[in-house]
Coordinates of C-alpha atoms in Angstrom, one line a residue:
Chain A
X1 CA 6.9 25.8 1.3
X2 CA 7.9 22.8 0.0
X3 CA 4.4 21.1 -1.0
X4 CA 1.3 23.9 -1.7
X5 CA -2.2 21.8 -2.4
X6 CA -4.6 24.1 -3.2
X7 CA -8.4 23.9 -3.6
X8 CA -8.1 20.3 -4.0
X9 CA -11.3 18.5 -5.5
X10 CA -12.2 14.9 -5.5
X11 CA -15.0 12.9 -6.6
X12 CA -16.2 9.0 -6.5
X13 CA -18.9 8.4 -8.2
X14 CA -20.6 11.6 -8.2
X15 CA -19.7 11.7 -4.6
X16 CA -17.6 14.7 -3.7
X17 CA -14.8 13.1 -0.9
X18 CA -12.9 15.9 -1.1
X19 CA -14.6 19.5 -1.3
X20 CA -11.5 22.0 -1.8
X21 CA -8.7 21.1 0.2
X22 CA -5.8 23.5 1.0
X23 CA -2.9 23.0 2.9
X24 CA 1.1 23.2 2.6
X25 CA 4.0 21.7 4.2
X26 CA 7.8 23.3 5.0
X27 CA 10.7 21.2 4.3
X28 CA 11.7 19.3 7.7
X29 CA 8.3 19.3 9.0
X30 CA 5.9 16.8 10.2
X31 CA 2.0 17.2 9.4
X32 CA 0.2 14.5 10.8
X33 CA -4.0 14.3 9.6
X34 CA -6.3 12.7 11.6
X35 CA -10.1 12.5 11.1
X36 CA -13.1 10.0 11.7
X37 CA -13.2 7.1 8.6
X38 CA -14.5 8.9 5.3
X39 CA -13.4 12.1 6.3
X40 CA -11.1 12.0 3.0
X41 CA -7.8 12.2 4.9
X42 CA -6.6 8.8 3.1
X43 CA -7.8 10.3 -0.6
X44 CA -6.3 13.7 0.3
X45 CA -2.9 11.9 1.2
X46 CA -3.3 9.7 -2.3
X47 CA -4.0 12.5 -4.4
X48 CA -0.3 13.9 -3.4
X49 CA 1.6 10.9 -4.9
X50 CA -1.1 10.8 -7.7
X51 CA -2.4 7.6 -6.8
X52 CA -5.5 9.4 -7.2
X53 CA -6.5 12.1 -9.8
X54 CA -8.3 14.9 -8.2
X55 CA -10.7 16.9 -10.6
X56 CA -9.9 20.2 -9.6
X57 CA -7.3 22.2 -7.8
X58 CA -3.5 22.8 -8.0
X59 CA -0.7 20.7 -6.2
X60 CA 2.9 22.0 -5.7
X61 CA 6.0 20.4 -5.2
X62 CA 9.5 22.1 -4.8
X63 CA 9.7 23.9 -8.5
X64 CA 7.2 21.3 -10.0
X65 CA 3.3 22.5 -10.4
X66 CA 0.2 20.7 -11.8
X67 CA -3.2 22.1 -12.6
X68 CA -5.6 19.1 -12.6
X69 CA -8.3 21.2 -13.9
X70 CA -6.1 20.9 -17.2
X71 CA -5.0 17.4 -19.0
X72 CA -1.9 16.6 -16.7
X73 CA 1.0 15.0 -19.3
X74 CA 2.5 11.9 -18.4
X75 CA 5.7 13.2 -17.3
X76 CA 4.1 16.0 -15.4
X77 CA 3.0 13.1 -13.0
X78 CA 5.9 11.5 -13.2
X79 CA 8.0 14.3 -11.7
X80 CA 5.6 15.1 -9.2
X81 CA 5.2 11.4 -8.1
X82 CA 9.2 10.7 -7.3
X83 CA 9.1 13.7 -5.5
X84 CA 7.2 11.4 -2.7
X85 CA 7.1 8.0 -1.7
X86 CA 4.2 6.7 -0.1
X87 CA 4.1 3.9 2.8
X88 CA 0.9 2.4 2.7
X89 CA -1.8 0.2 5.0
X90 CA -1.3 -2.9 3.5
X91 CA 2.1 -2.5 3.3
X92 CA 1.8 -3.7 -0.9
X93 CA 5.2 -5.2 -1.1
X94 CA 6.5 -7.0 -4.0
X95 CA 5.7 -10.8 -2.8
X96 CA 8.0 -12.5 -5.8
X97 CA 10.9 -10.2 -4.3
X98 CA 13.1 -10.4 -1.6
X99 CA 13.0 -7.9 1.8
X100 CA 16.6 -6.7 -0.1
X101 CA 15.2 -6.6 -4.1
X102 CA 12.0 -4.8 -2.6
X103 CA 14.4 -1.7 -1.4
X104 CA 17.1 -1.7 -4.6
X105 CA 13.9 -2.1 -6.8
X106 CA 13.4 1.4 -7.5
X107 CA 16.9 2.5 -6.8
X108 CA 18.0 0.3 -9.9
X109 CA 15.0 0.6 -12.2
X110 CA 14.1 4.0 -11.6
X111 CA 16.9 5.8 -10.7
X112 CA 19.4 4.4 -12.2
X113 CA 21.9 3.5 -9.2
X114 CA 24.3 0.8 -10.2
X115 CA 23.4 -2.9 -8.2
X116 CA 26.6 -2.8 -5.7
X117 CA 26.0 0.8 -4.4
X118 CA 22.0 0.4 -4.1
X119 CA 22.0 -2.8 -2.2
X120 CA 24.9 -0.9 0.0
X121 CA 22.3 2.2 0.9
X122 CA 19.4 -0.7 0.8
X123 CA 21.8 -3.4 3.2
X124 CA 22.5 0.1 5.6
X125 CA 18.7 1.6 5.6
X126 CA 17.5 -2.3 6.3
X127 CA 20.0 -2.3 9.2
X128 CA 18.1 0.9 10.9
X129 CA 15.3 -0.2 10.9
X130 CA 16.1 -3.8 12.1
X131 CA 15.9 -6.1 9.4
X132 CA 19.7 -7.3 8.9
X133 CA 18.4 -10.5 9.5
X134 CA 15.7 -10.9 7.1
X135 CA 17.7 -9.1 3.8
X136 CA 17.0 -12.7 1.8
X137 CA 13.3 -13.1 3.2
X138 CA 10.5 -13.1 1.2
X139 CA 7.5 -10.8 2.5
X140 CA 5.8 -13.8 3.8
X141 CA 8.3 -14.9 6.2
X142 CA 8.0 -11.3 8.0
X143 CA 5.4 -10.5 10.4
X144 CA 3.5 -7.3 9.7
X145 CA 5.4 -5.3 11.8
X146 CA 8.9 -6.3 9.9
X147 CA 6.5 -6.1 6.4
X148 CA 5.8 -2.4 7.5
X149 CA 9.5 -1.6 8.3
X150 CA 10.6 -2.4 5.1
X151 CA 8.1 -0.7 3.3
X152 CA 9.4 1.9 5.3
X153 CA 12.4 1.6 4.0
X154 CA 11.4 0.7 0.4
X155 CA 10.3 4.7 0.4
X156 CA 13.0 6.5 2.0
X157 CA 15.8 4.5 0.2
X158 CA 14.5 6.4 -2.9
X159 CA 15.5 9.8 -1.0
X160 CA 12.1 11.5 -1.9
X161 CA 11.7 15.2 -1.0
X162 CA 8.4 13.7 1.1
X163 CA 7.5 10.6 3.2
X164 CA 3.5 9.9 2.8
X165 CA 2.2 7.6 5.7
X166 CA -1.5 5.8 5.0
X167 CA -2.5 4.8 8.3
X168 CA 0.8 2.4 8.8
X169 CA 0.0 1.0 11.8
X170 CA -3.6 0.2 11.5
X171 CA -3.2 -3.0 10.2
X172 CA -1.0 -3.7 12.5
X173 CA -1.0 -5.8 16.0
X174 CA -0.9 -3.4 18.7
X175 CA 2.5 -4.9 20.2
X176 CA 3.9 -4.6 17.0
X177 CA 2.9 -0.7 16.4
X178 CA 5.4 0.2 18.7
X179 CA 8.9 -0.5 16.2
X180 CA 6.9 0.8 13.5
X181 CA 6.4 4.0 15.1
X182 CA 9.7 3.9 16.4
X183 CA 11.3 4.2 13.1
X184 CA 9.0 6.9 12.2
X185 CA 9.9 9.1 15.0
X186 CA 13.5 8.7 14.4
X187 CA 12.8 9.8 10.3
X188 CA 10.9 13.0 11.9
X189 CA 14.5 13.5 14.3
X190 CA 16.6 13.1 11.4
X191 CA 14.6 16.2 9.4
X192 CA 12.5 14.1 6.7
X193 CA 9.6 16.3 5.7
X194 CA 6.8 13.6 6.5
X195 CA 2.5 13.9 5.9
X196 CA 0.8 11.1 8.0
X197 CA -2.6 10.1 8.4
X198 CA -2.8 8.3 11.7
X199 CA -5.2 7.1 14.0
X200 CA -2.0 7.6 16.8
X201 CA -3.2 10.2 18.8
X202 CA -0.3 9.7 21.5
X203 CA 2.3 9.1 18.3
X204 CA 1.0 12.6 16.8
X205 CA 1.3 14.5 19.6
X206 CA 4.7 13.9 20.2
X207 CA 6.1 13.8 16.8
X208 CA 3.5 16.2 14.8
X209 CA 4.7 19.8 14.2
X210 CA 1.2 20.6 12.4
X211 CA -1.9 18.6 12.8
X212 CA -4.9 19.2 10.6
X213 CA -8.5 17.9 11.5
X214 CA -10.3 16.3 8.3
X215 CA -14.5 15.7 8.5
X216 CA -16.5 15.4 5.3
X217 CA -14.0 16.1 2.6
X218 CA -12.7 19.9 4.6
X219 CA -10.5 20.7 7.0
X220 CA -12.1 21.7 9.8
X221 CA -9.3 23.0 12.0
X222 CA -5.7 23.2 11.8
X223 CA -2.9 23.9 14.4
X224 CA -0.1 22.7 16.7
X225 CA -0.5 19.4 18.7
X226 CA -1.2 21.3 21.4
X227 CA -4.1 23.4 20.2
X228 CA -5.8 20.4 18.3
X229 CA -5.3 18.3 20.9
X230 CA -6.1 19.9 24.2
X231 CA -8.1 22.9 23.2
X232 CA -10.0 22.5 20.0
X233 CA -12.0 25.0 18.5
X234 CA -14.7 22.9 16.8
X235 CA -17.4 20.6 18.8
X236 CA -17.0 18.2 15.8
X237 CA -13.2 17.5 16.4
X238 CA -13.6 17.3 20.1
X239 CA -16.0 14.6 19.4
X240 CA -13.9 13.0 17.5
X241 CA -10.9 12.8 20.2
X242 CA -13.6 11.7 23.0
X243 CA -14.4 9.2 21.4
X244 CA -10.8 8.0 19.9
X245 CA -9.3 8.6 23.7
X246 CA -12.0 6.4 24.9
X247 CA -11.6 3.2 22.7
X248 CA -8.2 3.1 23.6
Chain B
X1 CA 5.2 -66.4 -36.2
X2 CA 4.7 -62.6 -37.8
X3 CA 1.4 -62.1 -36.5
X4 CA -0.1 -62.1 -33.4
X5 CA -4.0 -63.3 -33.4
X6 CA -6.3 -61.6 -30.8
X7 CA -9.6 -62.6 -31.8
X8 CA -10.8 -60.8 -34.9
X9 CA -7.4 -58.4 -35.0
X10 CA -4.4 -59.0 -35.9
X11 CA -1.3 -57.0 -34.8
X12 CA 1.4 -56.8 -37.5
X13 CA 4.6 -56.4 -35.5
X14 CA 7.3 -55.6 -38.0
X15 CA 5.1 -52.5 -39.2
X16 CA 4.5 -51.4 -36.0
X17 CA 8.2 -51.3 -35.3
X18 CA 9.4 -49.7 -38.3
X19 CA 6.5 -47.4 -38.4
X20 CA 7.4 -46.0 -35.5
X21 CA 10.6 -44.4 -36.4
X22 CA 9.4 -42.6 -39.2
X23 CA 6.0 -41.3 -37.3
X24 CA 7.8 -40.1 -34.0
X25 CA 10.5 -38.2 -36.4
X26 CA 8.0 -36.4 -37.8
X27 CA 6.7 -35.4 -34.3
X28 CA 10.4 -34.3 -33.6
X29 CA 11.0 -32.6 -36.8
X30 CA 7.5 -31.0 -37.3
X31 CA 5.3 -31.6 -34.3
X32 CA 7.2 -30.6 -31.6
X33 CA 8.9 -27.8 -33.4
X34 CA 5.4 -26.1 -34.5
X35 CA 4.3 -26.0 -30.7
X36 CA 7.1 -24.4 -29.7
X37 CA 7.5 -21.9 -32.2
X38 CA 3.4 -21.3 -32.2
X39 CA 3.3 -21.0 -28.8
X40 CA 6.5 -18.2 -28.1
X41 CA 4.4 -15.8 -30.9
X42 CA 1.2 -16.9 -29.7
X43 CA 1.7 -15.6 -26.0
X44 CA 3.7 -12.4 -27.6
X45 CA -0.1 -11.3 -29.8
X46 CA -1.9 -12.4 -26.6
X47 CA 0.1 -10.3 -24.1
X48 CA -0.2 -7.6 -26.6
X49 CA -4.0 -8.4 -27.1
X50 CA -4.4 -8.7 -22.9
X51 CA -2.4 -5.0 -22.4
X52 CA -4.8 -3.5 -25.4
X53 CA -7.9 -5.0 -23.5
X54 CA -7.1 -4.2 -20.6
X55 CA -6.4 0.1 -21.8
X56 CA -8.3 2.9 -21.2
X57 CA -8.2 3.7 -25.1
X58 CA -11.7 2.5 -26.6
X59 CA -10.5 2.0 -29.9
X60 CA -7.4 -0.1 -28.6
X61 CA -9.9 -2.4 -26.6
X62 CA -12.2 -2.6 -29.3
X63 CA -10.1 -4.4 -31.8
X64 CA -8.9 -7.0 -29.1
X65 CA -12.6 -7.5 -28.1
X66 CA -13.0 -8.4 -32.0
X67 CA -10.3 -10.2 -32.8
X68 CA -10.3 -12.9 -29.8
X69 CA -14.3 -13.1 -30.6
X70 CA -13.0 -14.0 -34.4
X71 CA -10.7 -16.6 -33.3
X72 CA -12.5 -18.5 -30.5
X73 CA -15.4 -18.0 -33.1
X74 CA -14.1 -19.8 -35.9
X75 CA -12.4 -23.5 -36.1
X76 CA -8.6 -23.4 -36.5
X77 CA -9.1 -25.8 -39.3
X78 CA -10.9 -23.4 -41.1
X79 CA -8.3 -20.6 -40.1
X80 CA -5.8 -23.1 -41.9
X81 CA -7.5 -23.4 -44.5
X82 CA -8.0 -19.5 -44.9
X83 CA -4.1 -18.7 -44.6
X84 CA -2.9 -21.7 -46.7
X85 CA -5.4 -22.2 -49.4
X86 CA -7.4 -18.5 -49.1
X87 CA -4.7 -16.4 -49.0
X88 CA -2.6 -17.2 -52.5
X89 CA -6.3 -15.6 -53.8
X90 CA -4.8 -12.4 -52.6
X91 CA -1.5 -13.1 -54.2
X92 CA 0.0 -13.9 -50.9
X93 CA 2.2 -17.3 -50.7
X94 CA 2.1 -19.2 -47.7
X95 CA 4.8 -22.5 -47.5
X96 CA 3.2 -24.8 -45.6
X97 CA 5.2 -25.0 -42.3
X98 CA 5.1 -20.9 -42.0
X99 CA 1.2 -21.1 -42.7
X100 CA 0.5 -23.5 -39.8
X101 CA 2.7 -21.6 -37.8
X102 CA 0.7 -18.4 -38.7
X103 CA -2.5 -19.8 -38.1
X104 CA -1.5 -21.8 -34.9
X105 CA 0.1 -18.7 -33.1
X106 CA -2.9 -16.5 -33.8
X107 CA -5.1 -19.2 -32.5
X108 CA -2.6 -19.2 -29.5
X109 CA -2.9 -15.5 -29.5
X110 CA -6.9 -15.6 -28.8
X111 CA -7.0 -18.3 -26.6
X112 CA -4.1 -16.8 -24.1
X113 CA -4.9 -13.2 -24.5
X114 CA -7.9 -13.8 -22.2
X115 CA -5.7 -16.0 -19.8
X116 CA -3.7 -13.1 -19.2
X117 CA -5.9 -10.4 -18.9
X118 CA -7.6 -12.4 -16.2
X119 CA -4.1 -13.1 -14.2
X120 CA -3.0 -9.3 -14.3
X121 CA -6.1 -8.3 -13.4
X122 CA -5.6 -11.6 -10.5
X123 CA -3.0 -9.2 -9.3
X124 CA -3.8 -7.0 -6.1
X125 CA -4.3 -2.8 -7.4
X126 CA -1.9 -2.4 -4.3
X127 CA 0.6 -3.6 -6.6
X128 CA 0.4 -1.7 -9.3
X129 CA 0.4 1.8 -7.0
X130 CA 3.5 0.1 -5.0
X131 CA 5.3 0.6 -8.2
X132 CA 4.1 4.0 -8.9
X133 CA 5.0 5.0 -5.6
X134 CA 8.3 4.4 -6.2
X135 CA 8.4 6.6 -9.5
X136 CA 7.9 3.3 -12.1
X137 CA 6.3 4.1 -15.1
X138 CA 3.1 1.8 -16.5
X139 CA 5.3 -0.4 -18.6
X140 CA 8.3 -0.8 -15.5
X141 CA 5.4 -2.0 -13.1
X142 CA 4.2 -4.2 -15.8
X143 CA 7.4 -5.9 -16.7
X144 CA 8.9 -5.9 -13.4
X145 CA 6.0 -5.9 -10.7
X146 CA 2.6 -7.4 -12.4
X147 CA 3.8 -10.2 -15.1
X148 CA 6.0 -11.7 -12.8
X149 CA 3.0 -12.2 -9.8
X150 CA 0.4 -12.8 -12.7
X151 CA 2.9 -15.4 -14.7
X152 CA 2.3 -17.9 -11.5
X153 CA -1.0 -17.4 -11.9
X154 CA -1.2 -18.4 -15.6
X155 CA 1.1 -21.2 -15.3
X156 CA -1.7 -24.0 -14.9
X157 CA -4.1 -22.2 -17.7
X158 CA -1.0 -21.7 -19.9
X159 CA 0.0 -25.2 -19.6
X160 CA -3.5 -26.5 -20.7
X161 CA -3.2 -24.4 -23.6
X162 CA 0.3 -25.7 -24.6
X163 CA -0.8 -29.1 -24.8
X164 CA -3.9 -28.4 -26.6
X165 CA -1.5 -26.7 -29.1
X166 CA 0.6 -29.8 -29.1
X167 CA -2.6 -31.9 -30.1
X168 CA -3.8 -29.5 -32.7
X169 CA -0.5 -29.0 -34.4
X170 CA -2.3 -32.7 -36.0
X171 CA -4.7 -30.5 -38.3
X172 CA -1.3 -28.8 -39.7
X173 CA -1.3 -32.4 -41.6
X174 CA -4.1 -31.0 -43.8
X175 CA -1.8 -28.0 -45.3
X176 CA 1.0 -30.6 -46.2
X177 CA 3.1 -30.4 -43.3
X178 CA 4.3 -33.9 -42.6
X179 CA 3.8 -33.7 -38.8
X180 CA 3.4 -36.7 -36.6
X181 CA -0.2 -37.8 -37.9
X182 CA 0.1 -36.8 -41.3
X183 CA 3.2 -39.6 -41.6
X184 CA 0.9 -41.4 -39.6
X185 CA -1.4 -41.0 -42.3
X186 CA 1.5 -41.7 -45.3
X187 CA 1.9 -45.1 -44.3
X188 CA -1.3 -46.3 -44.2
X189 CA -1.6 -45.1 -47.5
X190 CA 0.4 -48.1 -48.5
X191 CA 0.0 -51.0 -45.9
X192 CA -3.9 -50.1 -45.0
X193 CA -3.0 -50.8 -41.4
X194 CA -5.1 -47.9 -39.9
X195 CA -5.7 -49.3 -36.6
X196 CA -2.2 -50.1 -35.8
X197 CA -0.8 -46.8 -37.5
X198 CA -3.2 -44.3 -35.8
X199 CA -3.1 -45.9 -32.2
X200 CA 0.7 -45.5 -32.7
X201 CA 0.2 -42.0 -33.5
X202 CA -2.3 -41.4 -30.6
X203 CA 0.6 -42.8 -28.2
X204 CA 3.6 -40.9 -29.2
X205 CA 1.3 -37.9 -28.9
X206 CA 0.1 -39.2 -25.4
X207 CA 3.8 -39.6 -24.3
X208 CA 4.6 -35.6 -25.5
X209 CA 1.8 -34.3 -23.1
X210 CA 2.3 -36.7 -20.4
X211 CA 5.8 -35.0 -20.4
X212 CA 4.3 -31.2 -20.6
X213 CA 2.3 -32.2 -17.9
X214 CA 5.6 -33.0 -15.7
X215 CA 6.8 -30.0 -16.9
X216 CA 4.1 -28.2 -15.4
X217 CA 4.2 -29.5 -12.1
X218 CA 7.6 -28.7 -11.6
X219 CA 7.4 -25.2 -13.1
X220 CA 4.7 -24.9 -10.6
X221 CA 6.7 -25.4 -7.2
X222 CA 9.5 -23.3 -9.1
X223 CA 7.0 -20.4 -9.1
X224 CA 5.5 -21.1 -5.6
X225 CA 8.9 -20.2 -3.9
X226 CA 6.6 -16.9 -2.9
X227 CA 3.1 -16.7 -1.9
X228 CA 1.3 -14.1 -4.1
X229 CA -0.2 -13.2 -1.2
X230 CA -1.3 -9.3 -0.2
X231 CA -3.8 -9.8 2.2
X232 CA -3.5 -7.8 5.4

C-alpha cells in the first residue's frame, strides 16, 4: 500500500463529519470518491494533505506514519504533506504570480531546485497540459479551465508520491470540463497514484480503478467502477446515482 | 517698499525668504529623516505585533492585545515625554533624535500592527492551504504567498499612516530635536513674526504629504498589475 488511513475521525463543531474512515491506496492506482454533498468525501480528501486535522485515527504514507490521537510535530506534517499535492475547487492560485512562477514556486522554495532547471520541468509540464501560451499570464487573464490546468500542473511539477483532486471540475463551465479531465486521464495513463472526489460519474467510470461510496461521514460501499456503478449493493448509493444520472 | 500692507497684516518679505531656508533644512535634516527611519521599525514591531495577534499561542496574542491598547491609548506626546524625560529616572539616557525615533516607531508599531492583521487576514484561507499543499512551511507562505497579496491591500491604510507620521514627527520639537517646526519655532523667538513663521511651516509640511500622496497613487497601480482576486 502506498497510503493506509485508518479509523479516521473528524469533527466540526461537535459535529462528527467523519465517523472512522478506513481506506488505502496502491501505488499507480486511481480511487475516485463520490457521495451526495456533506457526505465528508471533501474533508476525508483534506485530512490526507493535512489541510485538516482529524481527531482520531492513523494515516500512512510510504514509510511515514502519524497517530493524530497523539500531538503530531511539526515536521511529522510536513513529511506527510509533500508526500501529496492537492488540486483544489477554486483552483487557489497565487494571483500576484505568474501561470510560470505559480509552477517553479514550490520547486524553488521548497525543494530546492535551482531557477533554470525548475522553470525547464515547469516550461515542459505547462506545455502538456496546453498552456505554452500563457507561461507570462497572470491567473486572471486565464479562464477557469486554463486556471485549473495549471493548478494541475502546480501539483504534479512537485513530483508527489499522490495527486489529491477536490471536485476540479465543479466550478467549472461544462465546455470547459472536458481539457480539464483530459489532462487527468492522461496523469492516470501515465501511472500517477491519484484520489479524486468527483461528481463525474462518466469520468470515474472510465478512469477509476477503485471507487468508494461516502454518506454521513462512512463509507458505505466500496468496489470497481463496475460494481459501484451498475450493481450497487446499498439502496442509499443507488439513490444517489439515480438521481446524479438524472440531472445530467 | 519692505512691507506689503493687507489691511491689519503685514507680510515681512525678507523674513519670509530667508526663513525659509533654515525651516525647510530642518525638515530635510530632521523631519523627513525621522519618518523614514520611524516608519521602517515601526512596520517591523507591527508585522511582529500582527503575526503574534494573529497566533494560536494565548500568551503571544495577549501581550499584542495589550500593548497596541497601550499605545492607541495614550498620546504620543506623552509617550515622548515618557522616553525622553521619564526614562533618565531609570538611569536610562535617551539623545534626543534616538528618543523620538523610539517613541515614533512604537507609535508606528500600534497603529500598523492592526492594519496588517486586518490585510492578512483580507487574504483568501485558499491561500494559505495553496502553500501548504505544496510542502511550504507557515513562515514560507507568509513571506512568499500572504504578505505579498496582503501588502496591496495595506498600501492605502499604510500610506495614511505615513503621512500622519510625517505630521507628528512636529511633537519631536518638544524633546529638542530641531525638526521643521521646532526651527519654525527658533526664529520666532527672535523676530516675533508667528503668523508668517508658522504658516511657512504649515506649507513645507503640506508640500511633503502632497508628494507622499503621489507616491501613493503610483505605488498603487504598481501593485494593481494583479487582481487579488480568488473568487470562483
Amino acid at each position: 500500500m502506498l497510503l493506509t488511513a485508518e479509523d479516521i475521525h473528524k469533527s466540526f463543531s461537535g459535529h462528527e463529519v467523519l465517523k472512522g474512515i478506513s481506506f488505502g491506496i496502491h501505488q499507480g492506482k486511481v480511487l475516485v470518491i463520490i457521495g451526495p454533498s456533506g457526505s465528508g468525501k471533501t474533508t476525508i480528501l483534506r485530512s490526507l494533505n493535512l489541510l485538516e486535522m482529524p481527531e482520531k485515527g492513523t494515516l500512512q504514507i510510504e514509510e511515514q506514519k502519524i497517530n493524530f490521537a497523539q500531538q503530531v510535530s511539526r515536521s511529522a506534517i510536513q513529511m506527510i504533506r509533500r508526500k501529496s499535492a492537492m488540486v483544489f475547487q477554486g483552483y487557489n492560485l497565487f494571483p500576484h504570480k505568474t501561470v510560470l512562477e505559480n509552477v517553479t514556486e514550490g520547486l524553488k522554495v521548497v525543494q530546492k531546485m535551482p531557477e533554470g532547471q525548475a522553470i525547464g520541468l515547469a516550461k515542459d509540464l505547462l506545455g502538456k497540459v496546453g498552456l505554452s501560451p500563457q507561461l507570462d499570464k497572470y491567473p486572471h487573464q486565464l479562464s477557469g479551465g486554463q486556471k485549473q490546468r495549471v493548478g494541475i500542473a502546480r501539483a504534479v511539477a512537485l513530483r508527489p508520491k499522490l495527486l489529491l483532486f477536490d471536485e476540479p471540475t465543479s466550478a467549472l463551465d461544462p465546455e470547459l470540463v472536458t481539457d480539464v479531465l483530459k489532462v487527468m486521464k492522461d496523469l492516470a495513463k501515465e501511472g500517477w497514484t491519484m484520489i479524486i472526489v468527483t461528481h463525474e460519474l462518466k469520468f470515474a467510470e472510465e478512469v477509476a480503478d477503485e471507487v468508494i461510496f461516502m454518506d454521513d461521514g462512512v463509507i458505505l460501499e466500496k468496489g470497481t467502477p463496475e460494481t459501484i456503478f451498475h450493481r450497487p449493493q446499498h439502496e442509499r448509493t443507488k439513490q444517489f446515482l439515480s438521481r446524479i444520472l438524472k440531472r445530467v | 517698499m519692505q512691507s506689503l500692507i493687507l489691511g491689519e497684516i503685514t507680510i515681512d518679505w525678507p523674513l519670509a525668504v530667508h526663513s525659509f531656508w533654515p525651516i525647510l533644512q530642518g525638515g530635510f535634516v530632521y523631519t523627513i529623516p525621522l519618518a523614514i527611519i520611524s516608519f521602517i521599525f515601526g512596520l517591523l514591531i507591527a508585522l511582529i505585533m500582527a503575526i503574534c495577534r494573529l497566533s494560536p499561542f494565548k500568551v503571544l496574542e495577549g501581550i499584542a492585545r495589550v500593548y497596541i491598547s497601550i499605545i492607541r491609548g495614550t498620546p504620543l506626546l506623552v509617550q515622548l515625554a515618557i522616553i525622553y524625560f521619564g526614562l533618565p529616572d531609570l538611569g536610562i539616557e535617551v539623545s534626543p533624535f534616538p528618543g523620538a525615533v523610539i517613541a515614533l516607531s512604537m507609535n508606528v508599531g500600534g497603529y500598523a500592527a492592526e492594519i496588517i492583521r486586518a490585510s492578512i487576514l483580507s487574504v483568501p484561507k485558499g491561500q494559505w492551504e495553496a502553500g501548504y499543499t505544496i510542502g511550504m512551511s507557515y513562515f514560507q507562505v507568509l513571506r512568499r504567498i500572504i504578505l505579498p497579496q496582503a501588502a496591496r491591500v495595506s498600501v492605502p491604510p499604510l500610506s495614511n499612516t505615513f503621512i500622519s507620521l510625517v505630521k507628528d514627527t512636529s511633537l519631536a520639537s518638544t524633546i529638542t530635536v530641531t525638526e521643521l517646526f521646532r526651527k519654525a519655532q527658533e526664529i520666532t523667538a527672535t523676530s516675533y513674526d508667528f503668523l508668517l513663521l508658522y504658516s511657512e511651516a504649515a506649507l513645507i509640511y503640506w508640500i511633503f504629504c502632497f508628494f507622499l500622496s503621489v507616491l501613493q497613487g503610483r505605488m498603487e497601480v504598481r501593485l494593481d498589475r494583479y487582481v487579488a482576486s480568488n473568487k470562483l
